[in-house]
Amino acid sequence: MQCPVESFSLIYLNPPYDFEIGEDKWQRMERLFLDHVYRWLKRGGVLILVIPTDYIRDCGQILAYQFRDVRVYRLTEPTA
């Protein structure tokens, strides 16, 4: 999908949880989706990024440099 830069006030990003497909592909899909999509967010907009805890570090540089208010919420299993 192609969108003009700063088109959306809210982006809910829940990418496929996998690595790129093909030869010499090593990046996580979460990072690739984030790198492609964050530019669509308007200044002051909200990004909701749903990714496994183990891969938050892969997206850390983009989140740290491109966003002002970053909050991380960990979804845990309900207690019985």
PDB file of C-alpha atoms in Angstrom:
ATOM      1  CA  MET A   1       0.000   0.000   0.000  1.00  0.00           C
ATOM      2  CA  GLN A   2       1.231   3.495  -0.784  1.00  0.00           C
ATOM      3  CA  CYS A   3       0.190   6.488   1.285  1.00  0.00           C
ATOM      4  CA  PRO A   4       1.351  10.070   1.444  1.00  0.00           C
ATOM      5  CA  VAL A   5       3.617  10.911   4.370  1.00  0.00           C
ATOM      6  CA  GLU A   6       1.728  12.004   7.507  1.00  0.00           C
ATOM      7  CA  SER A   7      -1.643  10.626   6.389  1.00  0.00           C
ATOM      8  CA  PHE A   8      -2.885   9.004   9.616  1.00  0.00           C
ATOM      9  CA  SER A   9      -3.442  10.094  13.220  1.00  0.00           C
ATOM     10  CA  LEU A  10      -3.471   6.494  14.449  1.00  0.00           C
ATOM     11  CA  ILE A  11      -1.682   3.424  13.150  1.00  0.00           C
ATOM     12  CA  TYR A  12      -2.316  -0.020  14.641  1.00  0.00           C
ATOM     13  CA  LEU A  13       0.576  -2.126  13.404  1.00  0.00           C
ATOM     14  CA  ASN A  14       0.446  -5.880  13.987  1.00  0.00           C
ATOM     15  CA  PRO A  15       2.943  -7.249  11.435  1.00  0.00           C
ATOM     16  CA  PRO A  16       3.655 -10.900  10.659  1.00  0.00           C
ATOM     17  CA  TYR A  17       6.086 -12.370  13.179  1.00  0.00           C
ATOM     18  CA  ASP A  18       8.797 -13.826  10.994  1.00  0.00           C
ATOM     19  CA  PHE A  19      12.016 -13.134   9.137  1.00  0.00           C
ATOM     20  CA  GLU A  20      12.201 -11.869   5.566  1.00  0.00           C
ATOM     21  CA  ILE A  21      11.838 -14.528   2.923  1.00  0.00           C
ATOM     22  CA  GLY A  22      14.488 -15.234   0.296  1.00  0.00           C
ATOM     23  CA  GLU A  23      18.265 -15.315  -0.076  1.00  0.00           C
ATOM     24  CA  ASP A  24      20.345 -13.180   2.292  1.00  0.00           C
ATOM     25  CA  LYS A  25      17.237 -12.074   4.190  1.00  0.00           C
ATOM     26  CA  TRP A  26      17.898 -11.655   7.888  1.00  0.00           C
ATOM     27  CA  GLN A  27      15.731  -8.817   9.212  1.00  0.00           C
ATOM     28  CA  ARG A  28      12.628  -9.308  11.290  1.00  0.00           C
ATOM     29  CA  MET A  29       9.339  -8.427   9.594  1.00  0.00           C
ATOM     30  CA  GLU A  30       8.306  -6.314  12.609  1.00  0.00           C
ATOM     31  CA  ARG A  31      11.213  -3.949  11.968  1.00  0.00           C
ATOM     32  CA  LEU A  32      10.593  -3.823   8.206  1.00  0.00           C
ATOM     33  CA  PHE A  33       6.912  -2.973   8.658  1.00  0.00           C
ATOM     34  CA  LEU A  34       7.710  -0.296  11.249  1.00  0.00           C
ATOM     35  CA  ASP A  35      10.426   1.233   9.066  1.00  0.00           C
ATOM     36  CA  HIS A  36       8.019   1.450   6.129  1.00  0.00           C
ATOM     37  CA  VAL A  37       4.889   2.609   7.959  1.00  0.00           C
ATOM     38  CA  TYR A  38       5.961   5.090  10.663  1.00  0.00           C
ATOM     39  CA  ARG A  39       6.285   7.897   8.088  1.00  0.00           C
ATOM     40  CA  TRP A  40       2.533   7.702   7.447  1.00  0.00           C
ATOM     41  CA  LEU A  41       1.850   8.902  10.985  1.00  0.00           C
ATOM     42  CA  LYS A  42       0.964  12.572  11.449  1.00  0.00           C
ATOM     43  CA  ARG A  43       3.011  14.640  13.883  1.00  0.00           C
ATOM     44  CA  GLY A  44       1.514  14.014  17.321  1.00  0.00           C
ATOM     45  CA  GLY A  45      -0.159  10.817  16.100  1.00  0.00           C
ATOM     46  CA  VAL A  46      -0.312   7.503  17.926  1.00  0.00           C
ATOM     47  CA  LEU A  47       1.375   4.282  16.854  1.00  0.00           C
ATOM     48  CA  ILE A  48       0.306   1.013  18.439  1.00  0.00           C
ATOM     49  CA  LEU A  49       2.894  -1.647  17.639  1.00  0.00           C
ATOM     50  CA  VAL A  50       2.080  -5.221  18.619  1.00  0.00           C
ATOM     51  CA  ILE A  51       5.202  -7.389  18.655  1.00  0.00           C
ATOM     52  CA  PRO A  52       6.670 -10.214  20.720  1.00  0.00           C
ATOM     53  CA  THR A  53       8.739  -9.021  23.695  1.00  0.00           C
ATOM     54  CA  ASP A  54      11.832 -10.767  22.352  1.00  0.00           C
ATOM     55  CA  TYR A  55      11.920  -8.458  19.315  1.00  0.00           C
ATOM     56  CA  ILE A  56      11.282  -5.030  20.839  1.00  0.00           C
ATOM     57  CA  ARG A  57      15.034  -4.370  20.658  1.00  0.00           C
ATOM     58  CA  ASP A  58      14.942  -4.781  16.851  1.00  0.00           C
ATOM     59  CA  CYS A  59      12.560  -1.808  16.651  1.00  0.00           C
ATOM     60  CA  GLY A  60      14.218   0.236  19.401  1.00  0.00           C
ATOM     61  CA  GLN A  61      16.304   2.533  17.209  1.00  0.00           C
ATOM     62  CA  ILE A  62      13.355   3.664  15.099  1.00  0.00           C
ATOM     63  CA  LEU A  63      11.170   4.109  18.177  1.00  0.00           C
ATOM     64  CA  ALA A  64      13.857   6.092  20.018  1.00  0.00           C
ATOM     65  CA  TYR A  65      14.724   8.418  17.131  1.00  0.00           C
ATOM     66  CA  GLN A  66      11.320   8.949  15.531  1.00  0.00           C
ATOM     67  CA  PHE A  67       8.967   9.130  18.525  1.00  0.00           C
ATOM     68  CA  ARG A  68       8.829  11.492  21.482  1.00  0.00           C
ATOM     69  CA  ASP A  69       6.605   9.650  23.952  1.00  0.00           C
ATOM     70  CA  VAL A  70       7.312   5.924  23.918  1.00  0.00           C
ATOM     71  CA  ARG A  71       5.516   3.581  26.271  1.00  0.00           C
ATOM     72  CA  VAL A  72       5.880  -0.164  26.378  1.00  0.00           C
ATOM     73  CA  TYR A  73       3.149  -2.392  27.746  1.00  0.00           C
ATOM     74  CA  ARG A  74       3.710  -6.056  28.290  1.00  0.00           C
ATOM     75  CA  LEU A  75       0.704  -8.311  27.897  1.00  0.00           C
ATOM     76  CA  THR A  76       0.876 -11.112  30.389  1.00  0.00           C
ATOM     77  CA  GLU A  77      -1.127 -14.262  30.807  1.00  0.00           C
ATOM     78  CA  PRO A  78      -4.043 -13.910  33.205  1.00  0.00           C
ATOM     79  CA  THR A  79      -3.456 -15.284  36.672  1.00  0.00           C
ATOM     80  CA  ALA A  80      -5.659 -18.164  37.743  1.00  0.00           C
TER      81      ALA A  80
END
